[in-house]
Short mmCIF file of C-alpha atoms and ligand atoms in Angstrom, two decimals:
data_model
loop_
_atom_site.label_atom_id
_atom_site.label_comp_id
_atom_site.label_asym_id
_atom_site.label_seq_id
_atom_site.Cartn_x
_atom_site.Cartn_y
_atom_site.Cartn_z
CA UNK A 1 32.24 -11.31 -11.36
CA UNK A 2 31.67 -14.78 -13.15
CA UNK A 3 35.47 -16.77 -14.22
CA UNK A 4 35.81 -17.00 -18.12
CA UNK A 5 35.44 -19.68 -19.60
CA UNK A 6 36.27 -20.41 -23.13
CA UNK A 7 33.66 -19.76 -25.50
CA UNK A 8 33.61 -18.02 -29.12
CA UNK A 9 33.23 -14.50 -29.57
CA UNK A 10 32.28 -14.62 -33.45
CA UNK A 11 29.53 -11.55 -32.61
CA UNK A 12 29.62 -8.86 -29.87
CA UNK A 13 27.16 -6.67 -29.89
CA UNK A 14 27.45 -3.13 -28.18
CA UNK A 15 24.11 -1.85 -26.31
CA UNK A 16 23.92 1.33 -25.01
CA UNK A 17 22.96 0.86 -21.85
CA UNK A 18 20.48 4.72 -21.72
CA UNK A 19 18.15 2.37 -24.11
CA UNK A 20 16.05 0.41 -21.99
CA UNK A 21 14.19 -1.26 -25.38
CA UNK A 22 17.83 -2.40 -26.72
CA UNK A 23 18.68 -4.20 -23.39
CA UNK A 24 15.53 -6.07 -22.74
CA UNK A 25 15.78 -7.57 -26.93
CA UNK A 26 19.66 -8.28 -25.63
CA UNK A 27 18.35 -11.58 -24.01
CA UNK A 28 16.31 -12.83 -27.10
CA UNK A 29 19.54 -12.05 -29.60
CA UNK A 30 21.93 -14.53 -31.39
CA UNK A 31 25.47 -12.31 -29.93
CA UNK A 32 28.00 -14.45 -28.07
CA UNK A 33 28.74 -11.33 -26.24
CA UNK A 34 27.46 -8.04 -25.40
CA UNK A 35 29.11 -4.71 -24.79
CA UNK A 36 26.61 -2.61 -22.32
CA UNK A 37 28.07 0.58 -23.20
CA UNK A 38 28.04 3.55 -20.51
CA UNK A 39 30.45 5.82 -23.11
CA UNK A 40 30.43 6.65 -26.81
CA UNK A 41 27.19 5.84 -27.15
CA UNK A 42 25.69 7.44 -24.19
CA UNK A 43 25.25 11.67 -24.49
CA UNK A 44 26.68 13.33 -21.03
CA UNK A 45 23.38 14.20 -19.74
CA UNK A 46 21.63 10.41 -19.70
CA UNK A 47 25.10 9.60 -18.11
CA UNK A 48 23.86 8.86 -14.69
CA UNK A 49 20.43 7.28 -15.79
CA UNK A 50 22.11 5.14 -17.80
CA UNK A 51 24.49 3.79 -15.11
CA UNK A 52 21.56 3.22 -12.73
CA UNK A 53 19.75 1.48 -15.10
CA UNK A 54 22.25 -0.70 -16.18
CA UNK A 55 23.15 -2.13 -13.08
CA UNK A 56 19.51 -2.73 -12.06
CA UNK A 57 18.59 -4.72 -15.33
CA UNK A 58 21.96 -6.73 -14.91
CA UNK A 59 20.82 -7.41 -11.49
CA UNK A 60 17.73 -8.42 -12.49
CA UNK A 61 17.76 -10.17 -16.41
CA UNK A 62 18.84 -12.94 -17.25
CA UNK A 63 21.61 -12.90 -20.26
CA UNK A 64 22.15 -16.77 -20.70
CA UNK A 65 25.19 -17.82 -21.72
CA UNK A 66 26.28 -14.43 -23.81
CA UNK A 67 29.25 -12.88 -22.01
CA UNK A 68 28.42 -9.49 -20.29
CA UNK A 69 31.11 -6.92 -20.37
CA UNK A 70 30.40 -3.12 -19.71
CA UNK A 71 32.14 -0.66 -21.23
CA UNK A 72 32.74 2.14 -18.56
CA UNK A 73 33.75 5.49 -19.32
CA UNK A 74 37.38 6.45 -18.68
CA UNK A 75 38.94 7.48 -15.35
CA UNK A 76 39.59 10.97 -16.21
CA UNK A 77 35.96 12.03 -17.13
CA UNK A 78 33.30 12.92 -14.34
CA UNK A 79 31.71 9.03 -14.71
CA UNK A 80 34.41 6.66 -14.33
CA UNK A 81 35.04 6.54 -10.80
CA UNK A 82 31.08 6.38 -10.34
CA UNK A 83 30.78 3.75 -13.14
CA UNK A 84 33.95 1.46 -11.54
CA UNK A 85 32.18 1.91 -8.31
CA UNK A 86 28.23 0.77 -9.33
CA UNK A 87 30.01 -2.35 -11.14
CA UNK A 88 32.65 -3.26 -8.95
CA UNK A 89 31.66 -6.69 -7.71
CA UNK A 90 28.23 -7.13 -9.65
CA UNK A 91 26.86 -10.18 -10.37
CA UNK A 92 25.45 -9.78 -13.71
CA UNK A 93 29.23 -8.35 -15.15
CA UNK A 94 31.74 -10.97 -16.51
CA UNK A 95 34.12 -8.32 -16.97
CA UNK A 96 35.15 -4.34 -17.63
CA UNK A 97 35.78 -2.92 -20.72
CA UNK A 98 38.39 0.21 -20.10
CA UNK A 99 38.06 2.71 -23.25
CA UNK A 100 40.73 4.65 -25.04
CA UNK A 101 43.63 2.52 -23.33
CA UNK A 102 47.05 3.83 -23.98
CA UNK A 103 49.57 2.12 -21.48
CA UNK A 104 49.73 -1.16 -19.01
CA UNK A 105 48.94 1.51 -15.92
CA UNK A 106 45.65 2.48 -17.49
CA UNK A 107 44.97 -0.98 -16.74
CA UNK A 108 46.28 -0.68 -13.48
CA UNK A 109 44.55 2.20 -12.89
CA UNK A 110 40.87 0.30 -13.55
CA UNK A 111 42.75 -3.13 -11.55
CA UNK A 112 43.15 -1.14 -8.41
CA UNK A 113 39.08 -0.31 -8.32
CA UNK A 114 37.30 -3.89 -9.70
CA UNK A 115 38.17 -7.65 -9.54
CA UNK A 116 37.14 -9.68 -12.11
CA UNK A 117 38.97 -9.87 -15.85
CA UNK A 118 39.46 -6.19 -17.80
CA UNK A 119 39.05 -5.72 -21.43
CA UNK A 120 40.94 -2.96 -23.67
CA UNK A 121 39.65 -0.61 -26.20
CA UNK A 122 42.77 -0.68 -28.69
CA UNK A 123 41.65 3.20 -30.29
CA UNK A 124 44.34 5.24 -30.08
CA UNK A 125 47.63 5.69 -31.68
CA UNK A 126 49.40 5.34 -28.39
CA UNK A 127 47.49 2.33 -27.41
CA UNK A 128 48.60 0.57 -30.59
CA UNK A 129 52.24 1.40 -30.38
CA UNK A 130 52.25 0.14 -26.76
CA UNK A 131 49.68 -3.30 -27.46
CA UNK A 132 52.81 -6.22 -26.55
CA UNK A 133 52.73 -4.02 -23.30
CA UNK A 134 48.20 -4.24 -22.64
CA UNK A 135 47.86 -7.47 -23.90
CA UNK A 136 50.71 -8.55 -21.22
CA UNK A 137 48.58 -7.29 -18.52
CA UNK A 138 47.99 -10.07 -16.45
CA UNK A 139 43.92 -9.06 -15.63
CA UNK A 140 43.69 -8.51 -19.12
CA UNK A 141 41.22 -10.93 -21.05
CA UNK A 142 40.37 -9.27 -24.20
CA UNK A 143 40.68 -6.48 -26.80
CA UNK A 144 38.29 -4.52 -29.06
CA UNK A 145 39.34 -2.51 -32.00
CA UNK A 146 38.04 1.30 -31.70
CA UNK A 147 38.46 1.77 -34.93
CA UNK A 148 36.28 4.99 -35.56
CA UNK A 149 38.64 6.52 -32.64
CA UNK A 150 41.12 5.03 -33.94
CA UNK A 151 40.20 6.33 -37.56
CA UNK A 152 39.67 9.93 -36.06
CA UNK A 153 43.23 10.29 -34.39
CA UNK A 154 45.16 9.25 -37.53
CA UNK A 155 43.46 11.21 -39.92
CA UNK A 156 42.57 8.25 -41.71
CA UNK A 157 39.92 8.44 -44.39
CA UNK A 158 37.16 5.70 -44.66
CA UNK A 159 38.12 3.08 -47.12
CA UNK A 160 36.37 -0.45 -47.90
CA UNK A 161 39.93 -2.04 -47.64
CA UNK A 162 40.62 -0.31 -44.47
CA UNK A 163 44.19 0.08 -45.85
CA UNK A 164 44.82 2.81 -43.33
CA UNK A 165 44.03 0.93 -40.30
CA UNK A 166 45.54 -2.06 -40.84
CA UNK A 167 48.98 -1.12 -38.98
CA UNK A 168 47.05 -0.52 -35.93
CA UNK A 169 44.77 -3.52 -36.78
CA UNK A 170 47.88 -5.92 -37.31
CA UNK A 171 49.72 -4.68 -34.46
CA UNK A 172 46.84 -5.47 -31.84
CA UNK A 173 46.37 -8.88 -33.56
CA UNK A 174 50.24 -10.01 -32.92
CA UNK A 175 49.99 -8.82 -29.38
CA UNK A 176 46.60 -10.33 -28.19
CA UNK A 177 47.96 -13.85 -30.27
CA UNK A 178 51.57 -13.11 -28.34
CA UNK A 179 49.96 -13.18 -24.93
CA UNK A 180 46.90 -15.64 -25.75
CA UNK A 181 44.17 -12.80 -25.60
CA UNK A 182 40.96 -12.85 -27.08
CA UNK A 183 40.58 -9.88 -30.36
CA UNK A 184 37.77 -8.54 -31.65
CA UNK A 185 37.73 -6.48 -34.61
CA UNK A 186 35.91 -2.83 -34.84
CA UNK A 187 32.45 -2.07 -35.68
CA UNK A 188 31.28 -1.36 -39.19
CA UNK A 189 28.99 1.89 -39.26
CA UNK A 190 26.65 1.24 -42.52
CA UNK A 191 24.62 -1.43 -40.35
CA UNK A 192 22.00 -1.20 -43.31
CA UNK A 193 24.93 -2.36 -46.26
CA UNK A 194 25.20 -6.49 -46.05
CA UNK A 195 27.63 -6.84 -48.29
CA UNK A 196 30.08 -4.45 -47.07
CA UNK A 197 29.34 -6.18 -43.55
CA UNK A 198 30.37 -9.42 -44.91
CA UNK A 199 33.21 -7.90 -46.83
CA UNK A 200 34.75 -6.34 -43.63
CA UNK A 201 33.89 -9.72 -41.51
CA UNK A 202 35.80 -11.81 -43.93
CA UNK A 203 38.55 -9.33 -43.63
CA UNK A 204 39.04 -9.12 -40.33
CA UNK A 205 38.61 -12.93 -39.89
CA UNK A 206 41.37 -13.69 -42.21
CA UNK A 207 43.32 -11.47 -40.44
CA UNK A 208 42.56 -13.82 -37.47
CA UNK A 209 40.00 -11.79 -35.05
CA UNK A 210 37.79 -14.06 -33.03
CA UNK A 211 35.08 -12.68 -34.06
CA UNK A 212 33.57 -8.61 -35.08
CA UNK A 213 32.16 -5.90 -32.43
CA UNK A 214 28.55 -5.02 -34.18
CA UNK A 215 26.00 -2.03 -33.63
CA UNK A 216 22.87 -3.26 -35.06
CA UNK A 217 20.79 -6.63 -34.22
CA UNK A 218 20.84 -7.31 -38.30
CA UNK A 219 24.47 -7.73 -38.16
CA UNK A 220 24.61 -10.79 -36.09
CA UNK A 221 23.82 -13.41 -38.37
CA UNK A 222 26.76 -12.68 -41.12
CA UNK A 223 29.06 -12.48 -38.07
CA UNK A 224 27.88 -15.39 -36.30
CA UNK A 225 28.28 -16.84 -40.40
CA UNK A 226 31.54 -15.72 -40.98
CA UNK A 227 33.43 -16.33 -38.05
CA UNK A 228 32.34 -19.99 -37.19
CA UNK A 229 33.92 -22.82 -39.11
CA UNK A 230 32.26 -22.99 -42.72
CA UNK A 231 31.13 -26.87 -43.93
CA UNK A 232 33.85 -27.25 -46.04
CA UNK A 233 36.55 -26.13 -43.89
CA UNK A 234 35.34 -28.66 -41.45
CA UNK A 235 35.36 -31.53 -43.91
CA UNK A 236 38.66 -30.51 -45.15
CA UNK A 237 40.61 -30.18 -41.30
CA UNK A 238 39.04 -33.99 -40.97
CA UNK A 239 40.31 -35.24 -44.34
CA UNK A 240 43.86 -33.70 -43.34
CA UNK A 241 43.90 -35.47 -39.83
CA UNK A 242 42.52 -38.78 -41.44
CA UNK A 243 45.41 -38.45 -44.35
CA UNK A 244 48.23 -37.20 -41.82
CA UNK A 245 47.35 -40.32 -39.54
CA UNK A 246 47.31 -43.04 -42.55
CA UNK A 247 51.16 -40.96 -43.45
CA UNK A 248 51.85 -41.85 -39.31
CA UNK A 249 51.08 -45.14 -39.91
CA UNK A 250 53.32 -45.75 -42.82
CA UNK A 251 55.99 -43.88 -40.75
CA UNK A 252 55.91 -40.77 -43.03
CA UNK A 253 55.85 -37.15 -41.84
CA UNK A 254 53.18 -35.29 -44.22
CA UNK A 255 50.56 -36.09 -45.96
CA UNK A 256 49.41 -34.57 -48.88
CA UNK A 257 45.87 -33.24 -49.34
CA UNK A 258 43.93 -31.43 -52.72
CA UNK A 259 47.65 -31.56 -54.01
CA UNK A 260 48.92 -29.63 -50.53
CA UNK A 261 51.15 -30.58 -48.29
CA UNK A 262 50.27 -31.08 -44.77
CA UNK A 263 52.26 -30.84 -42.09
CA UNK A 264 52.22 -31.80 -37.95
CA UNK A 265 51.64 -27.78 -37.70
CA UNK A 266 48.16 -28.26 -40.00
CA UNK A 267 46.96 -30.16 -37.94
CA UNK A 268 46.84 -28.45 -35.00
CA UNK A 269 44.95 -26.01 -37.02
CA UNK A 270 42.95 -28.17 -37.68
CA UNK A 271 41.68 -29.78 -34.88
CA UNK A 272 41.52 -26.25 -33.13
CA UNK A 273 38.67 -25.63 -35.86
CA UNK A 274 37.44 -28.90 -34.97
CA UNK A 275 36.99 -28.06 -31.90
CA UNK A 276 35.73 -24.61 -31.81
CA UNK A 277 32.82 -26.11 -34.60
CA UNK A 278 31.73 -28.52 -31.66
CA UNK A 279 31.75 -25.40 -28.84
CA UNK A 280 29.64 -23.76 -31.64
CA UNK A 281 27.61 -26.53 -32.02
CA UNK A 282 27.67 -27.38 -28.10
CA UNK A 283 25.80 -23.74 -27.67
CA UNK A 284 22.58 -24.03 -29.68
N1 LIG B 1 21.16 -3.81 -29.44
C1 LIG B 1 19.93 -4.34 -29.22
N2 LIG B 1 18.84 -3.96 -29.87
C2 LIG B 1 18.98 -2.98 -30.78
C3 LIG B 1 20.22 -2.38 -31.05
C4 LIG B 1 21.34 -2.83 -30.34
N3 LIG B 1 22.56 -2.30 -30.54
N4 LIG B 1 20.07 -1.45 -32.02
C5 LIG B 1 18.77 -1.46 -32.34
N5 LIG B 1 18.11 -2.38 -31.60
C6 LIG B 1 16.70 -2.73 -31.67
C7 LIG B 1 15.80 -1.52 -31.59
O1 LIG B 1 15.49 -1.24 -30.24
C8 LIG B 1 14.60 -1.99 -32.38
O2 LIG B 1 13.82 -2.82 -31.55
P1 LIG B 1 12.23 -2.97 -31.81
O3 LIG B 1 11.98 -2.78 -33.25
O4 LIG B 1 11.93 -4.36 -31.36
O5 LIG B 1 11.62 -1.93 -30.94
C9 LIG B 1 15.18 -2.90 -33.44
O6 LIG B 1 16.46 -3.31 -32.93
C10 LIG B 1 15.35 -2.24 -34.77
O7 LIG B 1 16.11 -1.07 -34.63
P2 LIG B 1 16.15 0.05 -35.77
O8 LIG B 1 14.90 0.86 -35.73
O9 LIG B 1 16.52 -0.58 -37.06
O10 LIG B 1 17.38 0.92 -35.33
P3 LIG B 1 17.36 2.21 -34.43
O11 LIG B 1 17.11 3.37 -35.32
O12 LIG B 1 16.47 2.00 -33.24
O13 LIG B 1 18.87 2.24 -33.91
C11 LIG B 1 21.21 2.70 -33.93
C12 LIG B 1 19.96 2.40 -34.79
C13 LIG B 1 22.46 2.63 -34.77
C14 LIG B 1 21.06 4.06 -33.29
C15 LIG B 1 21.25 1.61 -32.82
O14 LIG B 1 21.35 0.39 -33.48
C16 LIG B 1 22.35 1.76 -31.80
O15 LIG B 1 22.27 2.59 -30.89
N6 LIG B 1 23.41 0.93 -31.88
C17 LIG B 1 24.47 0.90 -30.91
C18 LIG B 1 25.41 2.06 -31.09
C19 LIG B 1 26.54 1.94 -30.14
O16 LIG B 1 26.47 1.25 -29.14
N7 LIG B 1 27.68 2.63 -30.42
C20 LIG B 1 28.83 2.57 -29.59
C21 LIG B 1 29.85 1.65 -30.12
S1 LIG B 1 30.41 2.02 -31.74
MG1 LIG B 2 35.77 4.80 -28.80
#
């Protein structure tokens, strides 16, 4: 499996991998990432098929630079062993995406059977209680919110503010941030409705997701939108350094911007938006 680099992850877009139409529009699409998905989204009897066809088209097609991650199905159904096996070692995977995770020794479980770095579906009650513990896994890269699972298991009704998830939502956001891991929030269903997309993608980029899992190839353009850098905040974090150096240089401590203070700790925010603008800019 390819080493990870850094890169964004504003858009990730799941694939099942029993659609053989999806995959081959995969290479023409705007995602930074894509989930190949061998589970939800695959019915038990295309199972199989959709395994073997998966890891001949990632043998064979070319992906550019979006990250390819495949989301296997879990160890205790009658795929996962089969599905850890046909990926284990494959070129064309950058890493594994383990569903339904609820402990560190699910991880383990998936470490002992592929190399390369592991990803965690963060969709189940347990799994959120326990997040400080997965994101601490040392193979572990990344995390999705499953947040239909997750929806499902708590009872929780559907709600534009997502009110009800945002416990589990918060929790897996302080543990990826707590161990450095990449966080990506949960898909929204209504892949026709634009304005609730951008609604929810706002959301969950305030709440400080890298980017926003995505089922449809319409979606990708409000998350690529949402989650990069907008024009003004990039004129604003390079006023802020330019008036915190001039404060430097007079031998003062903050500067104050638009009537704001700004501190040594702005900054650093500010040039990390800096710099993920030009790795945004450095991919097209
Ligand atoms: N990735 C890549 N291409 C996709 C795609 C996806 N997730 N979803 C649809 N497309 C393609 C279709 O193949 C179609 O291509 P074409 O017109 O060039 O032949 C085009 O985009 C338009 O698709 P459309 O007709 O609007 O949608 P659909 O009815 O074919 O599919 C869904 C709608 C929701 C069933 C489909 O988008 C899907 O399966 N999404 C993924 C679901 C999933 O993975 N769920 C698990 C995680 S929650
Ligand atoms: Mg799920």
């Amino acid at each position: 499996m390819a080493k990870s680099g850094v890169r964004p992850y504003r858009s990730v877009l799941y694939i099942p991998a029993s659609n053989a139409r999806a995959l081959e529009k995969a290479r023409g699409l705007e995602a930074d990432a894509i989930i190949f998905d061998l589970e939800d989204a695959v019915a038990p009897d295309e199972k199989v098929k959709a395994r073997v066809l998966l890891a001949q088209e990632l043998g064979q097609q070319d992906f550019g630079p979006r990250r390819r991650i495949v989301r296997v199905n879990g160890l205790e159904t009658d795929w996962g062993e089969a599905d850890l096996a046909a990926f284990q070692g494959h070129p064309g995977v950058d890493a594994v995406l383990v569903p339904k995770v609820n402990t560190p020794a699910d991880l383990n479980a998936v470490a002992a059977r592929v190399a390369g770095p592991l990803w965690a579906m963060m969709e189940t009650a347990k799994g959120c209680l326990n997040a400080g513990a997965i994101a601490a896994h040392g193979r572990l890269e990344g995390m999705v919110m499953g947040t239909n699972d997750l929806a499902k298991e708590l009872g929780a009704r559907f709600r534009a503010d997502r009110l009800p998830l945002l416990a589990g939502l918060g929790a897996s956001v302080l543990a990826a941030r707590a161990e450095g891991k990449v966080i990506i929030d949960g898909v929204f269903n209504a892949f026709k409705d634009e304005a609730g997309l951008r609604a929810e993608c706002e959301q969950g980029r305030d709440m400080g997701f890298d980017g926003k899992t995505l089922i449809h190839p319409a979606q990708l353009a409000i998350a690529n939108e949402v989650f990069a850098p907008s024009e003004a905040e990039i004129t604003l974090a390079r006023r802020q350094i330019e008036a915190f150096d001039a404060a430097r240089a007079r031998g003062e401590g903050v500067a104050v911007v638009d009537g704001k203070i700004v501190e040594n700790l702005h900054i650093v925010t500010a040039e990390a938006l800096l710099a993920k603008a030009a790795q945004i800019a450095a991919m097209v």
